[in-house]
């Protein structure tokens, strides 16, 4: 993994501030954290960078909808990420925001440098533009006339813009990827990039947006009428971050690993690589694109209401159980399905049973037979076979983590867990305790189990830092495990006679009741939808107390317009007497915007805000459906004031 054995620089993508952090963001960030912790633990200097992507059209639009400036909007949203990373025990060394002055200055420097080298040109350009993705596409890129990436409508746009002469680096890029097999990983993604590059000429990259159309960005240093394309700006974070956010004693660039999701492979493997080539800067060691999580077989989406909130998971099941599951369940690089059943089964079998019971049994016996101290008998030495297995693991972890094979590293570690559990069964310490003649053997068995736990704490630390710190303390060490470092943690055998710390179970079993509670949380939205369906069919009765929770109010439609990119959604501004609100309603096929203006409609006023196609909706408009699916909005008799409550 590290190219320079002394230092290690790892990054996550910088996340769009519009979103609330979900399992996808957490996945990449925890992966980077495991690598960062592992490398720090192994004695390397580490810089781990994450942050937020704050410029561009999406942010500008979201801010407008909240009547905030884009920076105010970003300032509020960035807190969600910072808090989430704290909660998930993420050890990032710095947090970059693309609105930082330090970052903006570097973007402008790099743009000037490319401009001076003659690698940026102004051209007139006509193309198909996908607003949500903020990307231009050529006619042949489109799939059925829609954006090939997200499937949404595209707009024809013609304007003057600046282009980075990316096409010049086509051959050099192919060459670099071919010569450096670890540059794009995993192998399938490497083949995908090579296949794409070899099948067509590489175009030039439009790296500006006219300020008139999009003011929210970094102005080009050589033409202030334009701002920098958000991807050019965002990618530079990897290079700019260490320059103003890292200790200056180390030359951090190039990064060792950029961890990204598979959806942003092209921007990294092609745009970023060629930008660096043009700037004559070294390329990163590895760009690793991981797979995507589906949720119980379905794509995760806000409209399905199945977005997994990492904070809720960590809160209920524990941060470390969540961290463990994500990397144990599927090989990094593959797609995977997050199912709550699989999650709970794994926690119960592997953490509560395998590792948890091993720990509980060992400590209980140490307390019972040796008064809670490390056995002091002279025969107490670790069992040779167990030592062989345990001492082989650290090297294997290094090999696997070099290749970001988290699951394989955990497989290795679990061999020791399984072996030690069997060792207890076959040696039956409870039987050895019955006779003074076997007391020496009893001491050896318990000592060996405690030693196995010492290895396990050290090896599992990067994956489950706080539980392993707790285990380390229970083994009687004063210095924190993270501070001790891997080499010492492995070398420092337990001294006979050492008093063990107080024992507390690390991974409690998840009981069925809790499981039900969580399940109902994840499926809440699905259940709501099903209930609506049932009610239409005459079943699914609810009590008056449930109905009383729903606040229905009248509202007057002040303005209406289609939501860009959707032929169904309309954005409405409604008056509730005491407040005005924005609501997004899926009635665009049944009503033109003009027909709705002035209408007295009925809304659910106490729904949590939701975003539809990126537009926030604060409530739901009620409408009846006919057999053809045409909708008819509910209205009230005249004379009812906007905001009246409906009971
Ligand atoms: N701002 C850009 C990245 C710029 S990096 C210079 C961006 N931001 S994002 O907020 O959309 O990033 C989301 C990250 O989360 C991506 O790496 C994406 O692959 C990942 N995921 C989003 N949904 C996911 C799943 N369902 N599963 C796993 N990862 C997913 O893109």
PDB file of N, CA and C in Angstrom, residues 259-295:
ATOM      1  N   UNK A 259      -9.855   6.623  -2.364  1.00  0.00           N
ATOM      2  CA  UNK A 259     -10.987   5.685  -2.333  1.00  0.00           C
ATOM      3  C   UNK A 259     -12.206   6.427  -2.865  1.00  0.00           C
ATOM      4  N   UNK A 260     -12.889   5.806  -3.811  1.00  0.00           N
ATOM      5  CA  UNK A 260     -14.073   6.444  -4.411  1.00  0.00           C
ATOM      6  C   UNK A 260     -15.137   5.373  -4.660  1.00  0.00           C
ATOM      7  N   UNK A 261     -16.342   5.795  -5.025  1.00  0.00           N
ATOM      8  CA  UNK A 261     -17.373   4.851  -5.438  1.00  0.00           C
ATOM      9  C   UNK A 261     -17.298   4.653  -6.940  1.00  0.00           C
ATOM     10  N   UNK A 262     -17.841   3.561  -7.415  1.00  0.00           N
ATOM     11  CA  UNK A 262     -17.713   3.209  -8.840  1.00  0.00           C
ATOM     12  C   UNK A 262     -18.339   4.248  -9.774  1.00  0.00           C
ATOM     13  N   UNK A 263     -19.298   5.028  -9.265  1.00  0.00           N
ATOM     14  CA  UNK A 263     -19.971   6.009 -10.114  1.00  0.00           C
ATOM     15  C   UNK A 263     -19.082   7.191 -10.473  1.00  0.00           C
ATOM     16  N   UNK A 264     -17.998   7.383  -9.733  1.00  0.00           N
ATOM     17  CA  UNK A 264     -17.156   8.547 -10.027  1.00  0.00           C
ATOM     18  C   UNK A 264     -15.757   8.116 -10.487  1.00  0.00           C
ATOM     19  N   UNK A 265     -15.747   6.969 -11.157  1.00  0.00           N
ATOM     20  CA  UNK A 265     -14.477   6.434 -11.642  1.00  0.00           C
ATOM     21  C   UNK A 265     -13.899   7.273 -12.788  1.00  0.00           C
ATOM     22  N   UNK A 266     -14.745   7.628 -13.764  1.00  0.00           N
ATOM     23  CA  UNK A 266     -14.226   8.353 -14.930  1.00  0.00           C
ATOM     24  C   UNK A 266     -13.635   9.703 -14.528  1.00  0.00           C
ATOM     25  N   UNK A 267     -14.333  10.408 -13.659  1.00  0.00           N
ATOM     26  CA  UNK A 267     -13.822  11.728 -13.269  1.00  0.00           C
ATOM     27  C   UNK A 267     -12.441  11.595 -12.621  1.00  0.00           C
ATOM     28  N   UNK A 268     -12.246  10.513 -11.880  1.00  0.00           N
ATOM     29  CA  UNK A 268     -10.946  10.336 -11.222  1.00  0.00           C
ATOM     30  C   UNK A 268      -9.901   9.728 -12.151  1.00  0.00           C
ATOM     31  N   UNK A 269     -10.246   8.596 -12.769  1.00  0.00           N
ATOM     32  CA  UNK A 269      -9.239   7.879 -13.569  1.00  0.00           C
ATOM     33  C   UNK A 269      -8.883   8.656 -14.834  1.00  0.00           C
ATOM     34  N   UNK A 270      -9.832   9.427 -15.369  1.00  0.00           N
ATOM     35  CA  UNK A 270      -9.546  10.121 -16.628  1.00  0.00           C
ATOM     36  C   UNK A 270      -9.296  11.621 -16.403  1.00  0.00           C
ATOM     37  N   UNK A 271     -10.270  12.330 -15.817  1.00  0.00           N
ATOM     38  CA  UNK A 271     -10.096  13.792 -15.686  1.00  0.00           C
ATOM     39  C   UNK A 271      -8.892  14.103 -14.776  1.00  0.00           C
ATOM     40  N   UNK A 272      -8.948  13.540 -13.581  1.00  0.00           N
ATOM     41  CA  UNK A 272      -7.918  13.878 -12.583  1.00  0.00           C
ATOM     42  C   UNK A 272      -6.537  13.436 -13.052  1.00  0.00           C
ATOM     43  N   UNK A 273      -6.447  12.244 -13.615  1.00  0.00           N
ATOM     44  CA  UNK A 273      -5.135  11.751 -14.055  1.00  0.00           C
ATOM     45  C   UNK A 273      -4.548  12.650 -15.137  1.00  0.00           C
ATOM     46  N   UNK A 274      -5.398  13.053 -16.099  1.00  0.00           N
ATOM     47  CA  UNK A 274      -4.853  13.873 -17.187  1.00  0.00           C
ATOM     48  C   UNK A 274      -4.550  15.298 -16.706  1.00  0.00           C
ATOM     49  N   UNK A 275      -5.359  15.779 -15.757  1.00  0.00           N
ATOM     50  CA  UNK A 275      -5.052  17.110 -15.184  1.00  0.00           C
ATOM     51  C   UNK A 275      -3.655  17.079 -14.562  1.00  0.00           C
ATOM     52  N   UNK A 276      -3.376  16.024 -13.818  1.00  0.00           N
ATOM     53  CA  UNK A 276      -2.067  15.919 -13.161  1.00  0.00           C
ATOM     54  C   UNK A 276      -0.941  15.797 -14.175  1.00  0.00           C
ATOM     55  N   UNK A 277      -1.205  15.011 -15.238  1.00  0.00           N
ATOM     56  CA  UNK A 277      -0.177  14.865 -16.279  1.00  0.00           C
ATOM     57  C   UNK A 277       0.140  16.220 -16.885  1.00  0.00           C
ATOM     58  N   UNK A 278      -0.926  16.987 -17.181  1.00  0.00           N
ATOM     59  CA  UNK A 278      -0.722  18.290 -17.809  1.00  0.00           C
ATOM     60  C   UNK A 278       0.026  19.233 -16.868  1.00  0.00           C
ATOM     61  N   UNK A 279      -0.221  19.085 -15.582  1.00  0.00           N
ATOM     62  CA  UNK A 279       0.445  19.950 -14.598  1.00  0.00           C
ATOM     63  C   UNK A 279       1.842  19.444 -14.244  1.00  0.00           C
ATOM     64  N   UNK A 280       2.181  18.311 -14.841  1.00  0.00           N
ATOM     65  CA  UNK A 280       3.466  17.644 -14.572  1.00  0.00           C
ATOM     66  C   UNK A 280       3.640  17.342 -13.082  1.00  0.00           C
ATOM     67  N   UNK A 281       2.541  16.906 -12.488  1.00  0.00           N
ATOM     68  CA  UNK A 281       2.583  16.487 -11.087  1.00  0.00           C
ATOM     69  C   UNK A 281       2.513  14.962 -11.048  1.00  0.00           C
ATOM     70  N   UNK A 282       3.104  14.348 -10.016  1.00  0.00           N
ATOM     71  CA  UNK A 282       3.035  12.888  -9.944  1.00  0.00           C
ATOM     72  C   UNK A 282       1.593  12.388  -9.767  1.00  0.00           C
ATOM     73  N   UNK A 283       1.331  11.217 -10.271  1.00  0.00           N
ATOM     74  CA  UNK A 283      -0.006  10.630 -10.157  1.00  0.00           C
ATOM     75  C   UNK A 283      -0.135   9.856  -8.849  1.00  0.00           C
ATOM     76  N   UNK A 284      -1.381   9.735  -8.337  1.00  0.00           N
ATOM     77  CA  UNK A 284      -1.550   8.967  -7.092  1.00  0.00           C
ATOM     78  C   UNK A 284      -1.191   7.503  -7.304  1.00  0.00           C
ATOM     79  N   UNK A 285      -1.009   6.778  -6.183  1.00  0.00           N
ATOM     80  CA  UNK A 285      -0.640   5.368  -6.284  1.00  0.00           C
ATOM     81  C   UNK A 285      -1.786   4.519  -6.796  1.00  0.00           C
ATOM     82  N   UNK A 286      -2.936   4.660  -6.170  1.00  0.00           N
ATOM     83  CA  UNK A 286      -4.091   3.825  -6.528  1.00  0.00           C
ATOM     84  C   UNK A 286      -5.378   4.618  -6.453  1.00  0.00           C
ATOM     85  N   UNK A 287      -6.220   4.388  -7.458  1.00  0.00           N
ATOM     86  CA  UNK A 287      -7.600   4.889  -7.393  1.00  0.00           C
ATOM     87  C   UNK A 287      -8.445   3.632  -7.226  1.00  0.00           C
ATOM     88  N   UNK A 288      -9.070   3.493  -6.095  1.00  0.00           N
ATOM     89  CA  UNK A 288      -9.832   2.262  -5.835  1.00  0.00           C
ATOM     90  C   UNK A 288     -11.318   2.603  -5.823  1.00  0.00           C
ATOM     91  N   UNK A 289     -12.061   1.980  -6.735  1.00  0.00           N
ATOM     92  CA  UNK A 289     -13.508   2.250  -6.817  1.00  0.00           C
ATOM     93  C   UNK A 289     -14.290   1.104  -6.184  1.00  0.00           C
ATOM     94  N   UNK A 290     -14.975   1.419  -5.105  1.00  0.00           N
ATOM     95  CA  UNK A 290     -15.762   0.362  -4.454  1.00  0.00           C
ATOM     96  C   UNK A 290     -17.153   0.267  -5.060  1.00  0.00           C
ATOM     97  N   UNK A 291     -17.877  -0.794  -4.664  1.00  0.00           N
ATOM     98  CA  UNK A 291     -19.213  -1.023  -5.209  1.00  0.00           C
ATOM     99  C   UNK A 291     -20.279  -0.274  -4.433  1.00  0.00           C
ATOM    100  N   UNK A 292     -21.495  -0.507  -4.779  1.00  0.00           N
ATOM    101  CA  UNK A 292     -22.621   0.193  -4.158  1.00  0.00           C
ATOM    102  C   UNK A 292     -23.458  -0.750  -3.310  1.00  0.00           C
ATOM    103  N   UNK A 293     -24.033  -0.203  -2.279  1.00  0.00           N
ATOM    104  CA  UNK A 293     -24.964  -0.950  -1.434  1.00  0.00           C
ATOM    105  C   UNK A 293     -26.388  -0.767  -1.944  1.00  0.00           C
ATOM    106  N   UNK A 294     -27.085  -1.887  -2.052  1.00  0.00           N
ATOM    107  CA  UNK A 294     -28.535  -1.801  -2.202  1.00  0.00           C
ATOM    108  C   UNK A 294     -29.101  -2.092  -0.818  1.00  0.00           C
ATOM    109  N   UNK A 295     -30.355  -1.766  -0.619  1.00  0.00           N
ATOM    110  CA  UNK A 295     -30.947  -1.973   0.700  1.00  0.00           C
ATOM    111  C   UNK A 295     -32.073  -2.996   0.587  1.00  0.00           C
TER     112      UNK A 295
END
